[in-house]
Short mmCIF file of C-alpha atoms in Angstrom, two decimals:
data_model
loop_
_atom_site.label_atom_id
_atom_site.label_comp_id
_atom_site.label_asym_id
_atom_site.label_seq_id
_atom_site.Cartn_x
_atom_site.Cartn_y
_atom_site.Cartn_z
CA UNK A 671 53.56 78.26 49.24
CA UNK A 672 50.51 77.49 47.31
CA UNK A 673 51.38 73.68 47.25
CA UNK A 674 50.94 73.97 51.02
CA UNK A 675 47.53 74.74 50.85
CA UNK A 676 46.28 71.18 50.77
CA UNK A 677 42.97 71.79 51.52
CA UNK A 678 42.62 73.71 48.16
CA UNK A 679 44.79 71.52 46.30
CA UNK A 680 45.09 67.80 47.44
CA UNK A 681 42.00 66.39 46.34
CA UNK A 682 41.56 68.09 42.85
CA UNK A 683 45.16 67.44 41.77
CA UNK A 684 45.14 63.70 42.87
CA UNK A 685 41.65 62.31 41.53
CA UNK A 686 42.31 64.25 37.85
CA UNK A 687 46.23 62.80 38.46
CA UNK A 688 44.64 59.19 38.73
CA UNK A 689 42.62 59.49 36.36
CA UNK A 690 44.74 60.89 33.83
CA UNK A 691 47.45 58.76 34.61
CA UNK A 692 44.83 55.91 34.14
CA UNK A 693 43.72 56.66 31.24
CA UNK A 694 47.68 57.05 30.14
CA UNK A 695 48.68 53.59 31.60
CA UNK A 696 46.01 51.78 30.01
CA UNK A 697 44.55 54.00 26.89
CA UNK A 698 47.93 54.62 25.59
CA UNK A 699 50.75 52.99 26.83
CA UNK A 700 49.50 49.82 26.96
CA UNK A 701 47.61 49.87 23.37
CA UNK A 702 50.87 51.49 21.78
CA UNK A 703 54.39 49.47 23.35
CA UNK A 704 53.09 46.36 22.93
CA UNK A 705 52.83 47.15 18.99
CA UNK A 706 56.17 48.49 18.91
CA UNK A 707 57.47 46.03 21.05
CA UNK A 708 56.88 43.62 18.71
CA UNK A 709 58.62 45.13 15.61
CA UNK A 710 61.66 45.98 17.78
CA UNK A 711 61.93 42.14 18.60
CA UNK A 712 61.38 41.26 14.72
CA UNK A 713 63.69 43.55 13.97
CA UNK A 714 66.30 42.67 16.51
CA UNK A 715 65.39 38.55 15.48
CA UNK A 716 65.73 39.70 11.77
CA UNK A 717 69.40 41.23 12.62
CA UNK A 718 69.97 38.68 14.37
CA UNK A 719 69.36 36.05 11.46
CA UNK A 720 71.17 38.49 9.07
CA UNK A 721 74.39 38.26 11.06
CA UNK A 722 73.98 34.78 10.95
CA UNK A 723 73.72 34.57 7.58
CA UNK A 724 76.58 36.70 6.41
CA UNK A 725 78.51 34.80 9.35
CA UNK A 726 77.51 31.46 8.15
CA UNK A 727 78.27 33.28 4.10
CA UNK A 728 81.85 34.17 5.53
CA UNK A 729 82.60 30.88 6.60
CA UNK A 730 81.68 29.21 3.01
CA UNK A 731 83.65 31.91 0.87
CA UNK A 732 86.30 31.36 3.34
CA UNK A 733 86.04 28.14 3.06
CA UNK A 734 86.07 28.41 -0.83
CA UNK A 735 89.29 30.58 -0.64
CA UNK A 736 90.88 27.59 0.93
CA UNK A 737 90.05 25.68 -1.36
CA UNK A 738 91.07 27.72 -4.24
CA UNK A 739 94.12 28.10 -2.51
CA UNK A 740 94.77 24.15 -2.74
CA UNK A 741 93.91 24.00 -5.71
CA UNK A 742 96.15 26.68 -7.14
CA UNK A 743 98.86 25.08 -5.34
CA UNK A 744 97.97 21.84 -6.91
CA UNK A 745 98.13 22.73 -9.92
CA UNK A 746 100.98 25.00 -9.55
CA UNK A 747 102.71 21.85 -8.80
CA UNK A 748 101.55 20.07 -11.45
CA UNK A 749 102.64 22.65 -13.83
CA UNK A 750 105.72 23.17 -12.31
CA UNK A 751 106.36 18.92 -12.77
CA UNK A 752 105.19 18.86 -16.26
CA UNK A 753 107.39 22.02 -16.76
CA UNK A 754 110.50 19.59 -15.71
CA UNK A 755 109.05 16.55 -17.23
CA UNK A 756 108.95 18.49 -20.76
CA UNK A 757 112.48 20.05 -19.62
CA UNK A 758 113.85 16.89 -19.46
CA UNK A 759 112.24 15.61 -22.55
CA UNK A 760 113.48 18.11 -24.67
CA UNK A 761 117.23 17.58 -23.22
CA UNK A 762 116.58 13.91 -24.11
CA UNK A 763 115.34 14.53 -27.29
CA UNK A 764 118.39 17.40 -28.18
CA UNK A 765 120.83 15.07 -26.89
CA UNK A 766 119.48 12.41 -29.00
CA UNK A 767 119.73 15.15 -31.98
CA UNK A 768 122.97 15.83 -31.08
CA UNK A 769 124.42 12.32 -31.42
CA UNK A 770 122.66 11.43 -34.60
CA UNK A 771 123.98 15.11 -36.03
CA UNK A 772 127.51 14.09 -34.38
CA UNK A 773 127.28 10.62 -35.86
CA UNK A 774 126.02 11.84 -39.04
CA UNK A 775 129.11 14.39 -39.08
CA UNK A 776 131.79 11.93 -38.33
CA UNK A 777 130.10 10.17 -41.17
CA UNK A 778 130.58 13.23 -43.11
CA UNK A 779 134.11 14.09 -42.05
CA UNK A 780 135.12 10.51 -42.08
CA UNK A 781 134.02 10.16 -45.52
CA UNK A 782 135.51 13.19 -46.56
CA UNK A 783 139.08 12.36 -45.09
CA UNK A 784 138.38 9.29 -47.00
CA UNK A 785 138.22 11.48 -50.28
CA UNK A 786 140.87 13.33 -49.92
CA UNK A 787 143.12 10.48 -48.71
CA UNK A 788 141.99 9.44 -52.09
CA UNK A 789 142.52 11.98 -53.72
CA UNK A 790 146.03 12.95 -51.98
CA UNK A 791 147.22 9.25 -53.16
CA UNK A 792 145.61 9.89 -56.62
CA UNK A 793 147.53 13.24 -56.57
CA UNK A 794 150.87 10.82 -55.72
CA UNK A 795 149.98 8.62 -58.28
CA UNK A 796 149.73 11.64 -61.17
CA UNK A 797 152.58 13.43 -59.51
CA UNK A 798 155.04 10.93 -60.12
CA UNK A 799 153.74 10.56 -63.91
CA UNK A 800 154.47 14.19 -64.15
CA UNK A 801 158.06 13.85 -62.23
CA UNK A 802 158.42 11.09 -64.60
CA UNK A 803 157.41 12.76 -68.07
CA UNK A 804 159.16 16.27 -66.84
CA UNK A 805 162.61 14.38 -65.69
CA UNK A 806 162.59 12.33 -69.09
CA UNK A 807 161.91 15.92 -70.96
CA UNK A 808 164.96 17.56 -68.85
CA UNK A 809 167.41 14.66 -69.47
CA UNK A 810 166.45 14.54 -73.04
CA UNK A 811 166.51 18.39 -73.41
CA UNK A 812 170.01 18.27 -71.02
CA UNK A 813 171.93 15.48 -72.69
CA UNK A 814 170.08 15.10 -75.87
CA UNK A 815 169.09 11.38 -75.91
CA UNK A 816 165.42 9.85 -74.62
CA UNK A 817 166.02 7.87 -71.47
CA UNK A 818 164.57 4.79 -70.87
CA UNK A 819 161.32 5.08 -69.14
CA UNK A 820 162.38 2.32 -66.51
CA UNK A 821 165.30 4.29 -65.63
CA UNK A 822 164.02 7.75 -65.01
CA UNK A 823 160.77 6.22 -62.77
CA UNK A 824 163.67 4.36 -61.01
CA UNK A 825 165.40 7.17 -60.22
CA UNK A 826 161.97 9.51 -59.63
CA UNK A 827 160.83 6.27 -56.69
CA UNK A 828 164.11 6.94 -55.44
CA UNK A 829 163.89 10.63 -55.02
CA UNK A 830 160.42 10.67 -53.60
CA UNK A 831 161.62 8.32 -51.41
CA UNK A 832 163.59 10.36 -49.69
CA UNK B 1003 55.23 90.36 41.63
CA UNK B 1004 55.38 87.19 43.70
CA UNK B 1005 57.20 84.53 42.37
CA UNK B 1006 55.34 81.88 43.94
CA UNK B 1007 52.25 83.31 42.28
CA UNK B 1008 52.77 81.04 39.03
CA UNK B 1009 52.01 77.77 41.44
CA UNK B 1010 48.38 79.18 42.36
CA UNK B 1011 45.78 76.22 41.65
CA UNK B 1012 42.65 77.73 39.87
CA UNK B 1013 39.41 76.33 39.53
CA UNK B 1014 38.50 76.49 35.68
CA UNK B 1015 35.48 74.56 36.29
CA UNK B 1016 34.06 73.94 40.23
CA UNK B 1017 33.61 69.63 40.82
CA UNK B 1018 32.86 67.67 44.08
CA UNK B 1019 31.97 64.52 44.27
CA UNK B 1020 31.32 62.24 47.62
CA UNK B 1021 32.01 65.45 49.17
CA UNK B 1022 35.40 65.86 48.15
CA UNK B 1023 36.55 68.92 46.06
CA UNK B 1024 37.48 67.40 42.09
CA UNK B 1025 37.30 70.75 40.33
CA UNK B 1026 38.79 70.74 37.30
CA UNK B 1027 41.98 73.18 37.66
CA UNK B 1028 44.77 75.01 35.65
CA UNK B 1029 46.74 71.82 37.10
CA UNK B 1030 44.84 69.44 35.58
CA UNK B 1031 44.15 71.06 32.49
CA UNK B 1032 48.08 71.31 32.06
CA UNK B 1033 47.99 67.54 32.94
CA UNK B 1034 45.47 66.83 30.19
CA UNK B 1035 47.60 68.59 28.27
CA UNK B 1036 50.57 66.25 28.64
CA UNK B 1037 48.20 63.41 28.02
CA UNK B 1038 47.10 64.73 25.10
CA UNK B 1039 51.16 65.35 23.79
CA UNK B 1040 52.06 61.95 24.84
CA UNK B 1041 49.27 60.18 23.26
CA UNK B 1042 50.01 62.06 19.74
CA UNK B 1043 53.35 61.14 20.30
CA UNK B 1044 52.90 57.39 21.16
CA UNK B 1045 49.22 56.88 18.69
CA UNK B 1046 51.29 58.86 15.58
CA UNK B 1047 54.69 56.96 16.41
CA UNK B 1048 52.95 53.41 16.37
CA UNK B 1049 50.13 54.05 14.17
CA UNK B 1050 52.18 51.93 11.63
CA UNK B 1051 55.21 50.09 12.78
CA UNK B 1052 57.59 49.71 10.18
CA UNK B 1053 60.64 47.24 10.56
CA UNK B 1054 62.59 50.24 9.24
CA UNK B 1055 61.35 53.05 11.47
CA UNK B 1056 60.36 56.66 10.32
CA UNK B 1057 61.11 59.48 12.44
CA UNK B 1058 58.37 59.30 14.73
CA UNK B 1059 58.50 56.01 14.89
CA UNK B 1060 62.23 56.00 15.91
CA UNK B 1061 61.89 58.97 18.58
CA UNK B 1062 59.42 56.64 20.72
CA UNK B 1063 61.52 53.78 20.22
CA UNK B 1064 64.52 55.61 21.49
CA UNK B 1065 62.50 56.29 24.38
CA UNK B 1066 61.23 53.05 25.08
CA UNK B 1067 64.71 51.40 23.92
CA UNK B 1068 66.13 53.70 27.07
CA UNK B 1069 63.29 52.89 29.45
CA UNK B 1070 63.91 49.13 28.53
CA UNK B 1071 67.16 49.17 28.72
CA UNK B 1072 67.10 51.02 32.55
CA UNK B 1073 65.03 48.55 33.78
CA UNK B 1074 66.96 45.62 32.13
CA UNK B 1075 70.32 47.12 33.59
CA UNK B 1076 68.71 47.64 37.08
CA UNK B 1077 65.94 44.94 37.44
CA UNK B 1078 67.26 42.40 34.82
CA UNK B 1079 65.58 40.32 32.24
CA UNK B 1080 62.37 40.33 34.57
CA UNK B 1081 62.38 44.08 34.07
CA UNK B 1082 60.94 44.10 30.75
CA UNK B 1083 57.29 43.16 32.16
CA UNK B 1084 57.37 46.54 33.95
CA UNK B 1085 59.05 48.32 30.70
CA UNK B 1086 54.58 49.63 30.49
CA UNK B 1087 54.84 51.03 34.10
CA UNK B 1088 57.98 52.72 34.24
CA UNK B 1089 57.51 54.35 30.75
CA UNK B 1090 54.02 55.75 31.64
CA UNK B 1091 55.65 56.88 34.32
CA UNK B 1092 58.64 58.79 32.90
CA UNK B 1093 56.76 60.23 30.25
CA UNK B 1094 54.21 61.82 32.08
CA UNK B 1095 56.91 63.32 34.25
CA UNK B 1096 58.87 64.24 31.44
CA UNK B 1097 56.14 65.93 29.79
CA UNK B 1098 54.75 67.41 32.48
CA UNK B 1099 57.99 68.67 33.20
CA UNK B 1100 58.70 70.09 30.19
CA UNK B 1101 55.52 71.78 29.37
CA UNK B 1102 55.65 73.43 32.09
CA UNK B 1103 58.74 75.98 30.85
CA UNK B 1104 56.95 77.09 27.57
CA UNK B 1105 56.96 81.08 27.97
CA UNK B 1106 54.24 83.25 26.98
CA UNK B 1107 51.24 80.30 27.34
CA UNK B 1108 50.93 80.71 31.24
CA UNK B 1109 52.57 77.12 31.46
CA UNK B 1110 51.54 75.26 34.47
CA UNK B 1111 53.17 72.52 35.71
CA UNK B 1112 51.76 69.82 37.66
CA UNK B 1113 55.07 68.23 38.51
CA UNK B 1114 55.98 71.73 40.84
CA UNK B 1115 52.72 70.23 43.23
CA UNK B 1116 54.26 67.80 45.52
CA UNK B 1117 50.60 66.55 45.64
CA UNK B 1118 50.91 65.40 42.68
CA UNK B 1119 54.33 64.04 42.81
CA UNK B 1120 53.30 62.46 45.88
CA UNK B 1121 50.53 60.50 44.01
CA UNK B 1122 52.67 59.62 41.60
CA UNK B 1123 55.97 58.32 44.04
CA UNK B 1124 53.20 55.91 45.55
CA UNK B 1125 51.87 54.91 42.62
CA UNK B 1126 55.61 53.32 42.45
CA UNK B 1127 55.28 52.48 45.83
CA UNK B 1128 52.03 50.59 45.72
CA UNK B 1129 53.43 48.51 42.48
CA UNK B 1130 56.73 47.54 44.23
CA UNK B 1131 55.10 46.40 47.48
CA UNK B 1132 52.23 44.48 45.29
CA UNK B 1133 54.74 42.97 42.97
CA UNK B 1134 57.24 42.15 45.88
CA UNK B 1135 54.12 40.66 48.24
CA UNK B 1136 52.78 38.49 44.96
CA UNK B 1137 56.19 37.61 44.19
CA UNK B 1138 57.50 36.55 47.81
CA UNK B 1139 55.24 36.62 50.17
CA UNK B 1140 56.17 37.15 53.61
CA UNK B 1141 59.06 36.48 52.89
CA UNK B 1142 59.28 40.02 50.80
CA UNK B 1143 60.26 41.18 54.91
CA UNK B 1144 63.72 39.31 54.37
CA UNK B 1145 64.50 42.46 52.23
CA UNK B 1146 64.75 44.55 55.40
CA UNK B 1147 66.98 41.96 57.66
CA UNK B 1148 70.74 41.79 56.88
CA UNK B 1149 72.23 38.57 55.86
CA UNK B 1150 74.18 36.92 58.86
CA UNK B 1151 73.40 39.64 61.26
CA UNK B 1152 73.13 38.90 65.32
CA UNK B 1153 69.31 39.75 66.35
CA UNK B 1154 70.32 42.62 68.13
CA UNK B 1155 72.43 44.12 65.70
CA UNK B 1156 69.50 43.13 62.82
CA UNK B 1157 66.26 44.12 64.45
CA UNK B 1158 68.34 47.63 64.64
CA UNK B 1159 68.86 47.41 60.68
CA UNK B 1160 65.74 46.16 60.35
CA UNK B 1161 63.77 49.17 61.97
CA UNK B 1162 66.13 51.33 60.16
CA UNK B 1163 65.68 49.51 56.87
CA UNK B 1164 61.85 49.56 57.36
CA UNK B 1165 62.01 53.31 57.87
CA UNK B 1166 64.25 54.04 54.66
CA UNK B 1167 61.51 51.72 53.03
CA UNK B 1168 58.42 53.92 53.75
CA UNK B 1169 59.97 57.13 52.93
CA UNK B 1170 61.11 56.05 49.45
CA UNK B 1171 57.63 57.78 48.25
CA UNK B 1172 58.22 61.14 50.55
CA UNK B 1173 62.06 61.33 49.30
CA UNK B 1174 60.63 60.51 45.63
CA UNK B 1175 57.73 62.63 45.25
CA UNK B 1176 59.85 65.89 46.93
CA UNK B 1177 62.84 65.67 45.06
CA UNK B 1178 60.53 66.31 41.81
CA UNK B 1179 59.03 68.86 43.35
CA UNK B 1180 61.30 70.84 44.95
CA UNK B 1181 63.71 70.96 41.92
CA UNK B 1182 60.66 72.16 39.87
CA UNK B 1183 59.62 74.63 42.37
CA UNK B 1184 63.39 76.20 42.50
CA UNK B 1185 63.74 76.30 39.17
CA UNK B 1186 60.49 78.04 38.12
CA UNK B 1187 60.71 80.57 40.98
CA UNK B 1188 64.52 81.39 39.81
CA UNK B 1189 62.80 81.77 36.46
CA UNK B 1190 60.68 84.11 37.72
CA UNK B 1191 63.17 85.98 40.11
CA UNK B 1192 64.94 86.75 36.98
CA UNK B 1193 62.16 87.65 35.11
CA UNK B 1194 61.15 89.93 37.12
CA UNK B 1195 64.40 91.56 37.50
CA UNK B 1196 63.77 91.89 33.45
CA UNK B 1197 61.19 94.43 34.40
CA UNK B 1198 62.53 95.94 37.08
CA UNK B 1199 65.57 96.66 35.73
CA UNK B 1200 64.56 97.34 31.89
CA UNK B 1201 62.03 99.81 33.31
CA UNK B 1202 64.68 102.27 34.40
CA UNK B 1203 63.67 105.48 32.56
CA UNK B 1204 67.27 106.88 31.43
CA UNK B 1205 68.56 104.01 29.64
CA UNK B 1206 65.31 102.07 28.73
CA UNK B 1207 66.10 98.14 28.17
CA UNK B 1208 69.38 98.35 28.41
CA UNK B 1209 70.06 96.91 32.13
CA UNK B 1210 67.16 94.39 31.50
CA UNK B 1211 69.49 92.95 29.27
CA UNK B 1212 71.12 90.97 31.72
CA UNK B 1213 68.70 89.49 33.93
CA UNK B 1214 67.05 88.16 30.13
CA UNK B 1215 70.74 86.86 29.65
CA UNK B 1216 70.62 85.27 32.62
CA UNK B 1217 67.05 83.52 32.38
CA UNK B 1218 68.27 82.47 28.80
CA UNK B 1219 70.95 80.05 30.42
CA UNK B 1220 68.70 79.23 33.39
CA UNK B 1221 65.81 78.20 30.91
CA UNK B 1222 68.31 76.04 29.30
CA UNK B 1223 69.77 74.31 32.83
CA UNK B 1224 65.46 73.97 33.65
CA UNK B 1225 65.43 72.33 30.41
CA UNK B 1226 68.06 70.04 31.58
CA UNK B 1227 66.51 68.94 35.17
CA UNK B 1228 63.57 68.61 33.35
CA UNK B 1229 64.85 65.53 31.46
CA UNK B 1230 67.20 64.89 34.17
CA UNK B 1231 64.50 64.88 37.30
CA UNK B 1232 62.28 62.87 35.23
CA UNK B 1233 65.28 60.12 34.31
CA UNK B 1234 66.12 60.28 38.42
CA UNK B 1235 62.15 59.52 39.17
CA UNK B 1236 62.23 56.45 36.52
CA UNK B 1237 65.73 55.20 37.92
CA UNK B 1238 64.80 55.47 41.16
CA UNK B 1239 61.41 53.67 40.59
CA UNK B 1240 63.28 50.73 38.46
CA UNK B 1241 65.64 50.16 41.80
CA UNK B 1242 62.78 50.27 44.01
CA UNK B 1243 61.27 47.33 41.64
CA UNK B 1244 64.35 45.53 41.85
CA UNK B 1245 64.14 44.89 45.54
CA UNK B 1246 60.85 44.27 44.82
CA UNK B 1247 61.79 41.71 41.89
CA UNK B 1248 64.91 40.55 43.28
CA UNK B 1249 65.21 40.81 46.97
CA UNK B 1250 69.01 42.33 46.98
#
């Protein structure tokens, strides 16, 4: 084997390996990573302080939605109170209606009944005129001679009275 | 055609120095290659870091996240220092790795020479017996004794601990290189069963057919240690700097 051979092959392998590998350690890697290094740890501090951000962003909207939550509720209840508040003004205020139109119509019907009690009697009072006149026409028609006006509405009271 | 043939080391351009042999080779010229891919790929994915990555951008990122992330699941939040190490480390393996199965260029790859996974497995090795020596001391030895052990019963854990500890770099450096090495010479078994076979003069092509099959799927499973050899060597080298880091 030709990597056997070391006294072809040792020394000129090893001094252009250290020197190469010199010149690699210290002419490239260490003028390059270090430069890179740097952005990688901005970058990974950036992300870092982005994720914090939209952590600490989270929280406040979260914190918002709570809020708005509350608030909703609040004023759900406050709607839903002034909803029975006007509820039970309005029933107040129909009730109230309703008696005054109730009143009002017993006024009505009261004053009505009045009227035709009034005019019922008045009817009476013109019936018996009639009964009178048209019993006085049949007796004198029947028998001939007028009777006396005190008689017939005598005998008219007496037959309406029964 | 010998199959080991493709891990021949040739000089492109004869070196020495001090009296040692540093020609410049088909190794290392595969190597500079890799530097040259990664540094594109790091200098063009940083040249302008965006919070919002582009595309290059967000490939070496993924890459680094993954590195980072190893060595913060295996070493912890002191991990991250060593995030520079262990990257270097993976990507040059990884690149290396991968380079090395391009067809047609005459792809070599480094990571097949266990000389030079052995220089890189103790380039690990020196870092985690620095950073555990500046970190504890002496008392970076504690790693080898077990807790609430008798003496006799530790110093035998210890020696045996001590032992596992020195051939982390051996086991390191030749699993790399043995998985590379068996999967380019099955390559090139297979290949040259292509030629072989297809070069049968009743039926021309028609039995190479298989063997190309065959190095299809293999090229795709190479593809896969690739990645997956060079994820072992990084894991492996995060754990060793957790002992180092952490003591147990």
């Amino acid at each position: 084997m030709p990597q056997f051979d070391f006294t072809n092959v040792f020394w000129p392998q090893l001094f252009w390996l250290a020197l190469f590998f010199i010149v690699l350690y210290f002419g490239i890697v260490r003028l390059t990573l270090p430069r890179l290094g740097k952005v990688m740890d901005e970058r990974a501090a950036k992300i870092d302080g982005d994720l914090e951000a939209a952590r600490a962003a989270k929280e406040s909207a979260d914190e918002l939605t709570e809020r708005y939550r509350a608030e909703l509720e609040k004023s759900r209840d406050e709607a839903r109170s002034n909803i029975a508040a006007a509820k039970a003004e309005a029933a107040k205020a129909s009730e109230v209606r309703l008696a005054r139109a109730d009143a009002e119509s017993a006024a009505q019907i009261e004053a009505a009944e009045a009227r035709i009690a009034d005019a019922s009697a008045k009817a009476h009072g013109s019936l018996r005129g009639v009964a009178v006149e048209g019993a006085q026409a049949i007796v004198a028609k029947l028998t001939g001679s007028e009777p006396s006006a005190d008689a017939v509405s005598s005998a008219v009271d007496a037959a309406m009275a029964r | 055609m010998n199959p080991m043939h493709q891990f021949e080391i040739v000089k492109l351009h004869p070196l020495a120095a001090g009296g040692y042999d540093i020609s410049f080779t088909n190794s290392a010229l595969w190597m500079a290659i890799a530097l040259g891919a990664i540094a594109i790929f790091m200098f063009v994915g940083t040249a302008k870091p965006q919070l919002v990555p582009g595309r290059w951008q967000a490939a070496v990122e993924y890459v680094y996240d993954f590195v980072a992330s190893m060595l913060d699941e295996n070493v912890g939040p002191e991990g991250k220092r060593y995030a520079p190490l262990i990257f270097a480390v993976f990507m040059f393996v990884l690149v290396c790795n991968l380079l090395g199965l391009l067809p047609w260029v005459g792809a070599f790859t480094p990571t097949s020479h266990v000389t030079v996974t052995i220089g890189l497995a103790f380039i690990v090795f020196t870092v985690v017996c620095v950073v555990g020596f500046m970190r504890h001391g002496l008392h970076f030895f504690s790693l080898f004794w077990p807790k609430d052990a008798n003496i006799v019963l530790g110093l035998f854990v210890f020696v045996i601990e001590v032992l596992s500890f020195l051939s982390r770099p051996f086991t390191l450096a030749i699993r790399l290189f043995a998985n590379m090495t068996a999967g380019h010479v099955l390559l090139k078994v297979f290949g040259t069963f292509v030629v072989a076979l297809g070069s049968f003069n009743a039926l021309p092509y028609v039995f190479g057919v298989l063997p190309l099959a065959v190095n299809v799927a293999l090229t795709a499973l190479e593809l896969l240690i690739a990645v997956v050899q060079a994820y072992v060597f990084a894991l492996l080298a995060s754990l060793y700097l957790n002992d180092a880091v952490n003591l147990h």
